[in-house]
Coordinates of C-alpha atoms in Angstrom, one line a residue:
M10 CA -35.5 -0.5 -19.0
T11 CA -33.3 0.8 -16.1
V12 CA -30.7 3.5 -16.4
K13 CA -27.4 1.8 -17.3
N14 CA -24.4 2.4 -15.0
R15 CA -20.9 3.1 -16.2
E16 CA -18.9 -0.1 -16.8
A17 CA -16.0 1.1 -14.7
I18 CA -18.2 1.0 -11.6
L19 CA -18.7 -2.8 -11.9
Q20 CA -14.9 -3.2 -11.7
M21 CA -14.6 -1.4 -8.4
K22 CA -14.4 -3.1 -5.0
P23 CA -16.1 -0.8 -2.5
Y24 CA -14.0 0.4 0.4
V25 CA -14.5 -1.8 3.5
P26 CA -14.3 0.4 6.6
G27 CA -13.5 -0.8 10.1
K28 CA -16.6 -2.0 12.0
P29 CA -18.1 0.7 14.2
I30 CA -18.2 0.3 17.9
E31 CA -22.0 1.0 18.0
E32 CA -22.6 -1.8 15.6
V33 CA -20.7 -4.4 17.6
K34 CA -22.5 -3.3 20.8
R35 CA -25.8 -3.6 19.0
E36 CA -25.2 -7.0 17.3
L37 CA -23.5 -8.8 20.2
C38 CA -25.0 -7.0 23.1
I39 CA -21.6 -6.1 24.5
G40 CA -21.2 -3.0 26.6
D41 CA -17.5 -2.6 26.7
V42 CA -16.1 -2.4 23.2
I43 CA -12.7 -1.0 22.0
K44 CA -11.8 -0.3 18.4
M45 CA -8.2 -1.0 17.3
A46 CA -9.0 -1.3 13.6
S47 CA -9.0 2.1 11.9
N48 CA -5.8 3.8 13.1
E49 CA -7.7 6.4 15.1
N50 CA -6.3 8.5 18.0
P51 CA -7.3 6.5 21.2
L52 CA -6.9 9.7 23.2
G53 CA -9.6 11.5 21.2
A54 CA -9.4 15.1 20.0
S55 CA -7.5 17.7 22.0
A56 CA -9.5 19.8 24.6
K57 CA -8.7 22.9 22.5
A58 CA -10.2 21.4 19.4
I59 CA -13.3 20.3 21.3
Q60 CA -13.7 23.8 22.7
A61 CA -13.3 25.2 19.2
M62 CA -16.0 22.8 17.9
Q63 CA -18.4 23.8 20.7
E64 CA -18.0 27.5 19.9
A65 CA -18.4 26.9 16.2
V66 CA -21.8 25.2 16.7
Y67 CA -23.4 28.6 17.1
R68 CA -22.3 29.5 13.5
V69 CA -23.6 26.5 11.6
H70 CA -26.4 28.4 10.0
F71 CA -23.7 30.1 7.9
Y72 CA -21.8 28.4 5.1
P73 CA -18.2 27.7 5.9
D74 CA -15.3 29.7 4.5
A75 CA -15.0 28.2 1.0
D76 CA -11.3 29.0 0.9
C77 CA -10.5 27.6 4.4
F78 CA -8.5 30.9 5.0
A79 CA -7.8 30.5 8.7
L80 CA -6.7 26.9 8.4
R81 CA -4.6 27.5 5.4
Q82 CA -3.0 30.4 7.1
A83 CA -2.3 28.4 10.2
L84 CA -0.8 25.6 8.1
A85 CA 1.3 28.0 6.1
Q86 CA 2.8 29.5 9.3
K87 CA 3.5 26.1 10.8
M88 CA 5.1 24.6 7.7
H89 CA 6.8 27.9 6.5
I90 CA 5.2 27.9 3.1
E91 CA 2.7 30.2 1.4
M92 CA -1.1 29.8 1.6
E93 CA -1.3 29.5 -2.1
N94 CA 0.6 26.2 -1.9
I95 CA -2.2 24.6 0.2
I96 CA -5.6 23.0 -0.6
A97 CA -8.0 21.7 2.0
G98 CA -10.3 18.8 1.5
N99 CA -13.0 16.8 3.1
G100 CA -10.4 14.3 4.3
S101 CA -7.5 13.4 2.2
D102 CA -9.8 10.9 0.5
E103 CA -11.6 13.8 -1.2
L104 CA -8.3 15.2 -2.4
L105 CA -7.5 11.9 -4.0
E106 CA -10.8 12.0 -5.8
I107 CA -10.1 15.6 -6.9
L108 CA -6.7 14.6 -8.2
A109 CA -8.3 11.8 -10.2
K110 CA -10.9 14.1 -11.7
T111 CA -8.2 16.6 -12.5
Y112 CA -5.7 14.4 -14.2
I113 CA -7.0 10.9 -15.1
N114 CA -8.5 10.3 -18.5
P115 CA -10.1 7.0 -19.6
G116 CA -7.3 4.5 -20.2
D117 CA -4.7 6.4 -18.2
E118 CA -2.6 4.2 -16.0
V119 CA -2.0 4.8 -12.3
I120 CA 0.8 2.9 -10.6
I121 CA -0.1 1.7 -7.1
A122 CA 1.7 -0.5 -4.5
E123 CA 0.1 -3.7 -3.5
P124 CA -1.0 -3.9 -0.7
T125 CA -1.7 -0.3 0.2
F126 CA -4.7 2.0 0.9
S127 CA -7.5 0.8 -1.4
E128 CA -8.9 4.3 -2.1
Y129 CA -6.1 4.8 -4.7
E130 CA -7.5 2.1 -6.9
I131 CA -11.1 3.2 -6.3
V132 CA -10.6 6.8 -7.5
T133 CA -8.6 5.5 -10.5
R134 CA -11.4 3.2 -11.6
I135 CA -14.1 5.9 -11.0
M136 CA -12.4 7.9 -13.8
D137 CA -12.0 4.8 -16.1
G138 CA -8.3 4.7 -15.4
K139 CA -6.3 1.5 -15.2
P140 CA -4.7 0.6 -11.9
V141 CA -1.2 -1.0 -12.3
L142 CA -0.5 -2.8 -9.1
V143 CA 3.2 -3.3 -8.1
P144 CA 3.9 -5.7 -5.2
L145 CA 5.8 -4.5 -2.1
D146 CA 9.3 -5.9 -1.6
Q147 CA 10.0 -8.6 1.0
D148 CA 10.3 -6.0 3.8
G149 CA 6.9 -4.6 3.1
K150 CA 8.3 -1.5 1.5
I151 CA 7.1 0.1 -1.7
D152 CA 9.3 -1.2 -4.5
L153 CA 10.4 2.0 -6.3
T154 CA 12.6 0.2 -8.8
A155 CA 9.6 -2.0 -9.9
M156 CA 7.4 1.1 -10.1
L157 CA 9.9 2.7 -12.5
F158 CA 9.9 -0.4 -14.7
A159 CA 6.0 -0.2 -14.7
I160 CA 5.9 3.2 -16.3
T161 CA 4.6 3.3 -19.8
A162 CA 3.4 6.0 -22.3
K163 CA 0.0 5.7 -20.6
T164 CA 1.2 6.3 -17.1
K165 CA -0.5 9.4 -15.6
M166 CA 0.1 9.0 -11.9
I167 CA 2.1 7.2 -9.2
V168 CA 0.8 7.0 -5.6
L169 CA 3.2 6.5 -2.7
C170 CA 1.7 5.9 0.7
N171 CA 4.6 6.7 3.0
P172 CA 4.6 5.3 5.7
N173 CA 2.7 2.6 3.8
N174 CA -0.6 1.2 5.0
P175 CA -0.8 -1.6 6.1
T176 CA 2.9 -2.4 6.6
G177 CA 4.1 0.8 8.2
A178 CA 7.3 0.7 6.1
I179 CA 8.9 4.0 5.0
L180 CA 10.9 5.3 2.0
G181 CA 14.1 7.3 2.7
K182 CA 15.5 10.5 1.3
E183 CA 18.0 9.1 -1.1
E184 CA 15.5 6.5 -2.4
I185 CA 13.0 9.2 -3.2
A186 CA 15.6 11.6 -4.7
S187 CA 16.8 8.9 -7.1
F188 CA 13.2 7.9 -7.9
M189 CA 12.0 11.5 -8.7
K190 CA 15.0 12.1 -11.1
K191 CA 13.8 9.2 -13.2
V192 CA 10.0 9.8 -13.2
P193 CA 8.9 11.5 -16.4
A194 CA 7.6 15.1 -15.9
S195 CA 4.3 14.0 -17.4
V196 CA 3.6 11.7 -14.5
M197 CA 2.1 13.1 -11.3
V198 CA 3.6 11.7 -8.1
V199 CA 1.3 11.7 -5.1
F200 CA 2.9 11.4 -1.7
D201 CA 0.3 10.3 0.8
A202 CA 1.9 11.1 4.1
A203 CA -1.2 10.4 6.3
Y204 CA 1.0 8.7 9.0
A205 CA 4.1 10.9 8.7
E206 CA 3.7 12.4 12.2
F207 CA 4.3 9.0 13.7
V208 CA 7.7 8.3 12.1
D209 CA 10.7 8.0 14.5
K210 CA 12.4 11.3 14.9
D211 CA 15.8 9.9 13.8
A212 CA 14.5 7.8 10.9
D213 CA 15.6 8.2 7.3
F214 CA 12.3 9.5 6.0
E215 CA 11.0 11.7 3.1
D216 CA 7.4 12.9 3.4
G217 CA 7.5 14.5 -0.1
Q218 CA 6.9 18.1 0.9
S219 CA 10.1 19.5 -0.7
Y220 CA 9.2 17.8 -4.0
A221 CA 5.6 19.0 -3.9
L222 CA 6.9 22.5 -3.6
Q223 CA 9.6 22.3 -6.3
Y224 CA 8.2 19.9 -8.9
D225 CA 5.3 20.5 -11.2
N226 CA 4.4 16.8 -11.1
A227 CA 4.2 16.2 -7.3
I228 CA 1.8 16.8 -4.4
M229 CA 1.9 15.8 -0.8
L230 CA -1.3 14.9 1.1
R231 CA -1.8 15.0 4.9
T232 CA -4.7 14.4 7.2
F233 CA -6.1 15.5 10.6
S234 CA -7.7 12.0 11.0
K235 CA -4.8 10.3 12.6
I236 CA -2.5 12.0 15.1
Y237 CA -4.8 15.0 15.5
G238 CA -7.8 12.8 16.4
L239 CA -10.3 14.4 14.1
A240 CA -11.3 11.4 11.9
G241 CA -15.0 12.0 12.4
L242 CA -14.8 15.4 11.0
R243 CA -13.2 14.4 7.7
I244 CA -10.5 17.0 7.0
G245 CA -7.2 16.9 5.3
Y246 CA -4.9 19.0 3.1
G247 CA -2.5 18.9 0.2
I248 CA 0.7 20.8 -0.5
A249 CA 1.8 21.5 -4.1
K250 CA 3.1 24.3 -6.4
K251 CA 0.7 27.2 -6.7
E252 CA -0.2 26.3 -10.3
T253 CA -1.1 22.7 -9.3
V254 CA -3.3 24.0 -6.4
A255 CA -5.0 26.4 -8.7
M256 CA -5.8 23.6 -11.1
L257 CA -7.2 21.4 -8.4
N258 CA -9.3 24.3 -7.1
R259 CA -11.1 24.3 -10.4
V260 CA -12.5 20.8 -9.5
R261 CA -12.8 21.2 -5.7
P262 CA -16.5 21.5 -4.7
A263 CA -17.6 24.7 -3.1
F264 CA -17.7 24.7 0.7
N265 CA -16.1 21.2 0.7
V266 CA -14.8 21.5 4.3
N267 CA -17.4 22.1 6.9
L268 CA -17.3 25.0 9.4
I269 CA -16.8 22.9 12.5
A270 CA -14.0 20.9 10.9
Q271 CA -12.2 24.0 10.0
A272 CA -12.4 25.4 13.5
A273 CA -11.3 22.2 15.1
A274 CA -8.4 21.7 12.7
V275 CA -7.0 25.2 13.5
A276 CA -7.2 24.5 17.2
A277 CA -5.8 21.0 16.9
L278 CA -2.8 22.3 14.9
A279 CA -1.9 24.7 17.8
D280 CA -2.1 22.0 20.5
E281 CA 1.4 20.6 20.1
E282 CA 1.3 19.1 23.6
H283 CA -1.6 16.8 22.7
V284 CA 0.2 15.7 19.6
A285 CA 3.4 15.0 21.5
T286 CA 1.5 13.0 24.2
Y287 CA -0.1 10.7 21.6
Y288 CA 3.2 10.3 19.8
R289 CA 4.9 9.2 23.1
I290 CA 2.0 6.8 23.9
N291 CA 2.2 5.4 20.4
Q292 CA 5.9 4.8 20.6
E293 CA 5.6 3.1 24.0
G294 CA 2.7 0.9 22.8
K295 CA 4.5 -0.1 19.7
R296 CA 7.5 -1.3 21.7
Y297 CA 5.2 -3.2 24.1
L298 CA 3.4 -5.0 21.2
Y299 CA 6.7 -5.8 19.5
Q300 CA 7.9 -7.5 22.7
Q301 CA 4.7 -9.5 23.1
F302 CA 4.6 -10.6 19.4
T303 CA 8.2 -11.7 19.7
A304 CA 7.6 -13.6 22.9
M305 CA 4.6 -15.3 21.2
G306 CA 6.7 -16.2 18.1
L307 CA 4.6 -14.1 15.8
A308 CA 6.1 -12.4 12.7
Y309 CA 5.2 -8.8 12.2
Y310 CA 6.3 -5.8 10.0
P311 CA 8.2 -3.2 12.0
S312 CA 6.0 -0.1 11.7
Q313 CA 6.6 3.7 11.5
A314 CA 2.9 4.4 11.9
N315 CA 0.3 3.8 14.6
F316 CA -0.6 0.2 13.5
I317 CA 1.2 -3.1 13.1
L318 CA 0.5 -5.9 10.6
V319 CA 1.1 -9.2 12.4
Q320 CA 0.9 -12.8 11.1
V321 CA -1.3 -14.9 13.4
G322 CA -1.2 -18.2 11.5
K323 CA -4.9 -18.6 11.4
N324 CA -7.7 -17.5 9.2
C325 CA -8.0 -13.8 9.9
Q326 CA -11.8 -13.8 9.6
D327 CA -12.0 -16.5 12.4
V328 CA -9.7 -14.4 14.5
F329 CA -11.7 -11.3 13.8
Q330 CA -14.9 -12.9 14.9
A331 CA -13.3 -14.3 18.1
F332 CA -12.0 -10.8 18.9
L333 CA -15.4 -9.3 18.4
R334 CA -16.9 -11.6 20.9
K335 CA -14.3 -10.3 23.4
G336 CA -15.4 -6.7 22.5
I337 CA -12.3 -5.8 20.5
I338 CA -12.5 -4.6 16.9
I339 CA -9.4 -5.3 14.7
R340 CA -8.7 -5.2 11.0
T341 CA -8.5 -8.4 9.0
G342 CA -5.5 -8.9 6.7
D343 CA -7.5 -10.4 3.8
V344 CA -8.5 -7.0 2.6
F345 CA -4.7 -6.5 2.0
G346 CA -4.1 -9.9 0.5
K347 CA -2.9 -11.4 3.8
P348 CA -5.5 -14.0 4.9
Q349 CA -3.5 -15.1 8.0
A350 CA -2.7 -11.7 9.2
I351 CA -4.4 -8.9 11.2
R352 CA -3.7 -5.2 11.5
V353 CA -4.0 -3.8 14.9
S354 CA -4.0 0.0 15.7
I355 CA -1.8 0.9 18.6
G356 CA -4.0 2.0 21.5
T357 CA -3.5 3.1 25.1
M358 CA -1.4 0.8 27.2
K359 CA -4.6 -0.5 28.8
E360 CA -6.1 -1.3 25.4
N361 CA -2.8 -2.9 24.2
E362 CA -2.7 -5.2 27.2
R363 CA -6.3 -6.2 26.7
F364 CA -5.6 -6.9 23.0
I365 CA -2.6 -9.1 23.9
E366 CA -4.5 -11.0 26.5
A367 CA -7.3 -11.7 24.0
L368 CA -4.8 -12.6 21.3
K369 CA -3.2 -15.3 23.5
E370 CA -6.6 -16.7 24.3
V371 CA -7.7 -16.7 20.6
L372 CA -4.6 -18.4 19.4
A373 CA -4.4 -20.9 22.2

């Protein structure tokens, strides 16, 4: 007789990551491969962050600072809040898991948009919770009205990915204000603002920080994986009221953020020029891809992030394989319930041009 697993595990669909560059090179014997699948920073980490990592290497025989003091201090100064309002995590993914472990009991319902980041459903099922999936509206936005209607006595949490992955659509200030007034105090609202730094400066956008600091039932999550270019280090943070952070720290594993990641994040946070450069390149790349998609007659979702979901009119797996043979890794839309769409991360202009050239050939 074997050890029996928990039934909830059988209901989970494992997260499907973007294909690694090394794997494509190995499988297809291709030397020049670019990855435009996982919304990473095509410029890489800042020089200051790299230097900080190199210096930190000589201290790896020590455990990291369990409280992430230097990072939380730097974040507090940058965001004009107190350190006690900040919790650091091994990527925002770990913080989602900590939230689930802290609040979700078996049978509790978690309201999640569909499609969105699959990790929300995964952590819910791990805790024997019940995901309640609410379709996006026709513009690819999270349907807050439908979410309010989905609330029941069993609802414990609502997750808002804003900008939403994979559509890049955002929620505005008045929408969120009206929504938060109607959400019961017993329901935790999680604002996942992983892509907030990419939003147009003049856009009507609410990242959720003000609610996280004022409401007992709100938290905002951010990451260093995207605009800061530290995806390989796995580091993110959450902002909430001090009482909420204290409760989450009861569940947070000791030494959960490694020493090198902490050093790199502090340095990356200070390198505003690197962030501004990538923001500009992302904006330029987005405009270029919009123009090309329009010229090709392809429908797409206008995005406030560093990716675009575009309809290609063919089976996305076939398109994916064709792109692989050209040394370009993209994301298939079927994982988001869009079998004839692909999601492409916005790269450097050279990468964007290579992608468009390949797209024309694949669709011809």
